[in-house]
PDB file of C-alpha atoms in Angstrom:
ATOM      1  CA  MET A   1    -121.037 134.828 145.268  1.00  0.00           C
ATOM      2  CA  THR A   2    -119.763 135.797 142.394  1.00  0.00           C
ATOM      3  CA  SER A   3    -119.979 139.312 140.846  1.00  0.00           C
ATOM      4  CA  THR A   4    -118.143 141.844 138.490  1.00  0.00           C
ATOM      5  CA  SER A   5    -120.462 143.852 142.224  1.00  0.00           C
ATOM      6  CA  PRO A   6    -120.270 144.183 145.174  1.00  0.00           C
ATOM      7  CA  THR A   7    -116.353 141.891 144.756  1.00  0.00           C
ATOM      8  CA  SER A   8    -115.319 138.714 145.640  1.00  0.00           C
ATOM      9  CA  SER A   9    -114.657 139.850 148.949  1.00  0.00           C
ATOM     10  CA  ALA A  10    -118.498 141.551 149.322  1.00  0.00           C
ATOM     11  CA  THR A  11    -119.277 141.041 152.571  1.00  0.00           C
ATOM     12  CA  ASP A  12    -122.859 139.175 153.723  1.00  0.00           C
ATOM     13  CA  ALA A  13    -124.674 142.114 153.945  1.00  0.00           C
ATOM     14  CA  GLU A  14    -123.504 143.243 150.920  1.00  0.00           C
ATOM     15  CA  CYS A  15    -124.842 139.713 149.094  1.00  0.00           C
ATOM     16  CA  LEU A  16    -128.201 140.381 151.176  1.00  0.00           C
ATOM     17  CA  ALA A  17    -128.853 143.572 149.573  1.00  0.00           C
ATOM     18  CA  LEU A  18    -128.203 142.719 146.132  1.00  0.00           C
ATOM     19  CA  THR A  19    -130.561 139.925 147.231  1.00  0.00           C
ATOM     20  CA  ARG A  20    -133.328 141.942 147.860  1.00  0.00           C
ATOM     21  CA  SER A  21    -132.335 144.178 144.964  1.00  0.00           C
ATOM     22  CA  LEU A  22    -132.349 141.655 141.939  1.00  0.00           C
ATOM     23  CA  ARG A  23    -135.245 140.588 144.194  1.00  0.00           C
ATOM     24  CA  ARG A  24    -137.428 143.893 143.861  1.00  0.00           C
ATOM     25  CA  ARG A  25    -136.619 144.282 139.844  1.00  0.00           C
ATOM     26  CA  GLY A  26    -137.468 141.009 139.134  1.00  0.00           C
ATOM     27  CA  THR A  27    -140.590 141.895 139.975  1.00  0.00           C
ATOM     28  CA  LEU A  28    -141.207 144.998 138.959  1.00  0.00           C
ATOM     29  CA  VAL A  29    -140.118 144.169 135.502  1.00  0.00           C
ATOM     30  CA  LEU A  30    -142.131 141.054 135.871  1.00  0.00           C
ATOM     31  CA  SER A  31    -145.300 142.089 137.077  1.00  0.00           C
ATOM     32  CA  VAL A  32    -145.406 145.208 134.238  1.00  0.00           C
ATOM     33  CA  PHE A  33    -144.690 143.402 131.572  1.00  0.00           C
ATOM     34  CA  ALA A  34    -147.247 140.715 132.489  1.00  0.00           C
ATOM     35  CA  LEU A  35    -149.426 143.515 132.495  1.00  0.00           C
ATOM     36  CA  VAL A  36    -148.262 144.887 128.930  1.00  0.00           C
ATOM     37  CA  TRP A  37    -149.678 141.209 127.888  1.00  0.00           C
ATOM     38  CA  ALA A  38    -153.224 141.573 129.702  1.00  0.00           C
ATOM     39  CA  VAL A  39    -154.102 144.642 128.541  1.00  0.00           C
ATOM     40  CA  ALA A  40    -152.620 143.465 124.310  1.00  0.00           C
ATOM     41  CA  ALA A  41    -154.628 140.381 125.132  1.00  0.00           C
ATOM     42  CA  ALA A  42    -157.791 143.070 126.565  1.00  0.00           C
ATOM     43  CA  SER A  43    -157.164 144.704 123.313  1.00  0.00           C
ATOM     44  CA  GLY A  44    -159.030 140.827 121.268  1.00  0.00           C
ATOM     45  CA  THR A  45    -161.706 140.491 123.426  1.00  0.00           C
ATOM     46  CA  GLY A  46    -163.972 143.552 121.687  1.00  0.00           C
ATOM     47  CA  SER A  47    -164.182 147.328 121.647  1.00  0.00           C
ATOM     48  CA  ALA A  48    -163.399 149.505 124.071  1.00  0.00           C
ATOM     49  CA  THR A  49    -167.045 149.996 125.290  1.00  0.00           C
ATOM     50  CA  ASP A  50    -167.525 145.947 126.463  1.00  0.00           C
ATOM     51  CA  PRO A  51    -167.335 145.507 130.341  1.00  0.00           C
ATOM     52  CA  ALA A  52    -164.967 142.460 129.037  1.00  0.00           C
ATOM     53  CA  PRO A  53    -161.734 144.861 128.031  1.00  0.00           C
ATOM     54  CA  LEU A  54    -162.062 146.529 130.807  1.00  0.00           C
ATOM     55  CA  GLY A  55    -162.872 143.672 133.448  1.00  0.00           C
ATOM     56  CA  ILE A  56    -159.513 141.152 132.372  1.00  0.00           C
ATOM     57  CA  GLU A  57    -158.095 145.111 132.692  1.00  0.00           C
ATOM     58  CA  GLY A  58    -158.969 146.188 136.081  1.00  0.00           C
ATOM     59  CA  ALA A  59    -157.720 142.612 137.394  1.00  0.00           C
ATOM     60  CA  ALA A  60    -154.790 143.074 135.309  1.00  0.00           C
ATOM     61  CA  VAL A  61    -153.615 145.876 137.732  1.00  0.00           C
ATOM     62  CA  LEU A  62    -154.681 145.001 141.239  1.00  0.00           C
ATOM     63  CA  LEU A  63    -152.646 140.907 139.715  1.00  0.00           C
ATOM     64  CA  THR A  64    -149.427 143.902 139.598  1.00  0.00           C
ATOM     65  CA  ALA A  65    -150.181 146.017 141.814  1.00  0.00           C
ATOM     66  CA  VAL A  66    -150.502 142.961 144.506  1.00  0.00           C
ATOM     67  CA  ALA A  67    -147.798 141.052 142.861  1.00  0.00           C
ATOM     68  CA  LEU A  68    -145.644 145.050 144.038  1.00  0.00           C
ATOM     69  CA  HIS A  69    -146.984 144.472 147.262  1.00  0.00           C
ATOM     70  CA  LEU A  70    -145.585 142.155 147.829  1.00  0.00           C
ATOM     71  CA  GLY A  71    -142.288 142.288 146.329  1.00  0.00           C
ATOM     72  CA  TYR A  72    -141.152 146.161 147.822  1.00  0.00           C
ATOM     73  CA  ARG A  73    -143.377 145.294 151.779  1.00  0.00           C
ATOM     74  CA  LYS A  74    -140.254 146.355 154.270  1.00  0.00           C
ATOM     75  CA  GLY A  75    -141.185 143.446 156.303  1.00  0.00           C
ATOM     76  CA  ALA A  76    -140.306 140.725 153.345  1.00  0.00           C
ATOM     77  CA  ALA A  77    -138.296 137.794 154.417  1.00  0.00           C
ATOM     78  CA  PRO A  78    -134.608 137.357 153.374  1.00  0.00           C
ATOM     79  CA  SER A  79    -134.683 135.003 150.335  1.00  0.00           C
ATOM     80  CA  PRO A  80    -133.373 132.087 151.453  1.00  0.00           C
ATOM     81  CA  ARG A  81    -130.372 131.619 149.826  1.00  0.00           C
ATOM     82  CA  THR A  82    -128.377 134.468 148.346  1.00  0.00           C
ATOM     83  CA  VAL A  83    -127.760 134.958 144.230  1.00  0.00           C
ATOM     84  CA  SER A  84    -124.459 132.891 142.772  1.00  0.00           C
ATOM     85  CA  LEU A  85    -123.871 135.077 140.604  1.00  0.00           C
ATOM     86  CA  PRO A  86    -121.786 134.605 137.274  1.00  0.00           C
ATOM     87  CA  ALA A  87    -119.196 137.057 136.448  1.00  0.00           C
ATOM     88  CA  ASN A  88    -119.637 139.693 133.763  1.00  0.00           C
ATOM     89  CA  TRP A  89    -123.455 138.902 134.318  1.00  0.00           C
ATOM     90  CA  ALA A  90    -124.492 142.705 134.132  1.00  0.00           C
ATOM     91  CA  ARG A  91    -123.129 142.649 130.452  1.00  0.00           C
ATOM     92  CA  GLY A  92    -124.778 139.360 129.931  1.00  0.00           C
ATOM     93  CA  VAL A  93    -127.990 140.367 130.874  1.00  0.00           C
ATOM     94  CA  GLY A  94    -127.231 143.033 129.071  1.00  0.00           C
ATOM     95  CA  ILE A  95    -127.105 141.616 125.093  1.00  0.00           C
ATOM     96  CA  VAL A  96    -129.258 138.418 126.372  1.00  0.00           C
ATOM     97  CA  ASN A  97    -131.742 141.612 126.569  1.00  0.00           C
ATOM     98  CA  THR A  98    -130.204 142.661 123.347  1.00  0.00           C
ATOM     99  CA  ILE A  99    -131.388 140.089 121.700  1.00  0.00           C
ATOM    100  CA  GLU A 100    -134.510 140.012 122.799  1.00  0.00           C
ATOM    101  CA  LEU A 101    -135.054 143.264 120.997  1.00  0.00           C
ATOM    102  CA  VAL A 102    -134.179 143.015 117.938  1.00  0.00           C
ATOM    103  CA  ALA A 103    -136.087 139.382 118.037  1.00  0.00           C
ATOM    104  CA  VAL A 104    -139.450 140.971 118.676  1.00  0.00           C
ATOM    105  CA  PHE A 105    -138.297 144.382 116.293  1.00  0.00           C
ATOM    106  CA  ALA A 106    -137.582 140.611 114.086  1.00  0.00           C
ATOM    107  CA  VAL A 107    -140.256 139.207 114.462  1.00  0.00           C
ATOM    108  CA  ILE A 108    -142.846 141.994 114.261  1.00  0.00           C
ATOM    109  CA  ALA A 109    -141.816 143.353 110.717  1.00  0.00           C
ATOM    110  CA  ALA A 110    -141.182 139.998 108.878  1.00  0.00           C
ATOM    111  CA  SER A 111    -144.633 138.732 110.055  1.00  0.00           C
ATOM    112  CA  ASN A 112    -145.889 142.312 108.795  1.00  0.00           C
ATOM    113  CA  ALA A 113    -144.083 141.584 105.363  1.00  0.00           C
ATOM    114  CA  ALA A 114    -145.226 138.290 104.934  1.00  0.00           C
ATOM    115  CA  GLY A 115    -149.062 139.968 105.306  1.00  0.00           C
ATOM    116  CA  ARG A 116    -149.850 137.630 108.765  1.00  0.00           C
ATOM    117  CA  PRO A 117    -150.357 140.099 111.685  1.00  0.00           C
ATOM    118  CA  GLU A 118    -151.364 137.289 113.575  1.00  0.00           C
ATOM    119  CA  VAL A 119    -148.306 135.950 114.182  1.00  0.00           C
ATOM    120  CA  ILE A 120    -147.201 138.287 116.350  1.00  0.00           C
ATOM    121  CA  PRO A 121    -147.512 137.386 119.897  1.00  0.00           C
ATOM    122  CA  ALA A 122    -147.106 134.136 119.584  1.00  0.00           C
ATOM    123  CA  GLY A 123    -143.583 134.784 118.011  1.00  0.00           C
ATOM    124  CA  ILE A 124    -142.975 137.341 120.971  1.00  0.00           C
ATOM    125  CA  ALA A 125    -144.582 135.048 123.491  1.00  0.00           C
ATOM    126  CA  LEU A 126    -141.174 132.397 121.166  1.00  0.00           C
ATOM    127  CA  VAL A 127    -138.493 134.796 122.177  1.00  0.00           C
ATOM    128  CA  VAL A 128    -139.713 136.210 125.358  1.00  0.00           C
ATOM    129  CA  GLY A 129    -139.627 132.773 126.242  1.00  0.00           C
ATOM    130  CA  LEU A 130    -136.410 132.420 125.061  1.00  0.00           C
ATOM    131  CA  HIS A 131    -134.560 134.389 126.174  1.00  0.00           C
ATOM    132  CA  PHE A 132    -135.647 133.222 130.623  1.00  0.00           C
ATOM    133  CA  PHE A 133    -133.085 129.687 129.482  1.00  0.00           C
ATOM    134  CA  PRO A 134    -130.077 132.447 129.308  1.00  0.00           C
ATOM    135  CA  LEU A 135    -131.298 134.555 131.796  1.00  0.00           C
ATOM    136  CA  ALA A 136    -132.733 131.424 134.857  1.00  0.00           C
ATOM    137  CA  ARG A 137    -127.993 131.501 134.859  1.00  0.00           C
ATOM    138  CA  LEU A 138    -127.062 134.890 134.683  1.00  0.00           C
ATOM    139  CA  TYR A 139    -129.598 136.341 138.425  1.00  0.00           C
ATOM    140  CA  ASP A 140    -129.196 132.300 138.942  1.00  0.00           C
ATOM    141  CA  GLN A 141    -133.083 131.959 139.173  1.00  0.00           C
ATOM    142  CA  TRP A 142    -134.478 128.388 138.754  1.00  0.00           C
ATOM    143  CA  GLN A 143    -137.589 129.770 138.614  1.00  0.00           C
ATOM    144  CA  TYR A 144    -136.247 131.906 134.821  1.00  0.00           C
ATOM    145  CA  ARG A 145    -136.616 128.004 133.343  1.00  0.00           C
ATOM    146  CA  TRP A 146    -139.842 127.434 134.502  1.00  0.00           C
ATOM    147  CA  THR A 147    -140.554 131.010 132.680  1.00  0.00           C
ATOM    148  CA  ALA A 148    -138.818 129.654 129.960  1.00  0.00           C
ATOM    149  CA  VAL A 149    -140.637 126.822 129.124  1.00  0.00           C
ATOM    150  CA  LEU A 150    -143.961 127.435 129.901  1.00  0.00           C
ATOM    151  CA  LEU A 151    -144.258 131.144 127.942  1.00  0.00           C
ATOM    152  CA  THR A 152    -142.572 128.756 125.046  1.00  0.00           C
ATOM    153  CA  ALA A 153    -146.033 126.715 125.283  1.00  0.00           C
ATOM    154  CA  VAL A 154    -147.905 130.146 125.321  1.00  0.00           C
ATOM    155  CA  ALA A 155    -146.438 130.804 122.346  1.00  0.00           C
ATOM    156  CA  VAL A 156    -146.785 126.853 120.441  1.00  0.00           C
ATOM    157  CA  VAL A 157    -150.288 127.230 121.049  1.00  0.00           C
ATOM    158  CA  GLY A 158    -150.879 130.684 119.839  1.00  0.00           C
ATOM    159  CA  PHE A 159    -148.910 128.965 117.681  1.00  0.00           C
ATOM    160  CA  VAL A 160    -151.706 126.170 116.489  1.00  0.00           C
ATOM    161  CA  LEU A 161    -154.491 128.399 116.810  1.00  0.00           C
ATOM    162  CA  VAL A 162    -153.150 130.758 113.845  1.00  0.00           C
ATOM    163  CA  ALA A 163    -152.755 127.917 111.736  1.00  0.00           C
ATOM    164  CA  ALA A 164    -155.894 125.984 112.555  1.00  0.00           C
ATOM    165  CA  GLY A 165    -157.381 129.350 111.588  1.00  0.00           C
ATOM    166  CA  LEU A 166    -159.408 131.127 114.963  1.00  0.00           C
ATOM    167  CA  GLU A 167    -159.279 134.684 114.661  1.00  0.00           C
ATOM    168  CA  SER A 168    -156.156 137.204 115.708  1.00  0.00           C
ATOM    169  CA  GLU A 169    -158.509 137.799 118.369  1.00  0.00           C
ATOM    170  CA  THR A 170    -158.780 134.960 119.988  1.00  0.00           C
ATOM    171  CA  VAL A 171    -154.959 134.183 118.896  1.00  0.00           C
ATOM    172  CA  ARG A 172    -153.966 137.364 120.898  1.00  0.00           C
ATOM    173  CA  LEU A 173    -156.647 137.063 123.858  1.00  0.00           C
ATOM    174  CA  VAL A 174    -155.291 133.271 124.077  1.00  0.00           C
ATOM    175  CA  VAL A 175    -151.541 133.755 124.217  1.00  0.00           C
ATOM    176  CA  GLY A 176    -151.523 137.035 126.030  1.00  0.00           C
ATOM    177  CA  LEU A 177    -153.541 136.041 129.365  1.00  0.00           C
ATOM    178  CA  GLY A 178    -151.420 132.682 128.650  1.00  0.00           C
ATOM    179  CA  SER A 179    -148.259 134.975 128.950  1.00  0.00           C
ATOM    180  CA  ALA A 180    -149.641 137.425 131.454  1.00  0.00           C
ATOM    181  CA  VAL A 181    -150.964 133.723 134.047  1.00  0.00           C
ATOM    182  CA  VAL A 182    -147.081 133.288 133.119  1.00  0.00           C
ATOM    183  CA  LEU A 183    -144.724 136.069 134.281  1.00  0.00           C
ATOM    184  CA  TRP A 184    -147.364 137.326 137.014  1.00  0.00           C
ATOM    185  CA  GLY A 185    -146.906 133.547 138.612  1.00  0.00           C
ATOM    186  CA  SER A 186    -142.849 134.500 138.497  1.00  0.00           C
ATOM    187  CA  ALA A 187    -143.175 137.738 139.527  1.00  0.00           C
ATOM    188  CA  TYR A 188    -145.223 136.347 142.710  1.00  0.00           C
ATOM    189  CA  HIS A 189    -142.588 133.443 143.244  1.00  0.00           C
ATOM    190  CA  VAL A 190    -140.070 135.615 143.337  1.00  0.00           C
ATOM    191  CA  ALA A 191    -141.628 138.366 145.812  1.00  0.00           C
ATOM    192  CA  VAL A 192    -142.607 136.129 148.063  1.00  0.00           C
ATOM    193  CA  ARG A 193    -140.085 133.242 147.795  1.00  0.00           C
ATOM    194  CA  GLY A 194    -137.339 135.186 146.663  1.00  0.00           C
TER     195      GLY A 194
END
């Protein structure tokens, strides 16, 4: 295993501990952001007193809780492999996440400045999807490539819906639920398979 921490002379136990830590962190981050996307999607279904948003939000909390349980359970089998992290992987992750955050704010600002706020969900999904391509390498998680491809596809669907003139609520619902499902799928994969 190559990384900045633990060192290249790290014991197998240290490598397994790092792999387990990254597995848990990945499950947490993926499932929490899936929850955020689901709540955004629910906001496109009607008023807060309608049962649809509450149903989506309730299901989202349940799916997130189950993912977290699976990722943090004590009896989880160890990952079938230890990750092989590139040198300075943590710094690279910080750079990728910073660029993602700046790009999300740029999408919001540009969409609002252009008077096209309905583009925001698809634009954010695109940014989030693209940021998973370098993360797949930095975390040595091949499944993040699928996360990247699927989130990018959800973004493209969102842009098509905007171009077709659908209401912003519909775009938010489709992009939000699509993004949530992709992120939960990745969270469950990381939690169960490593």
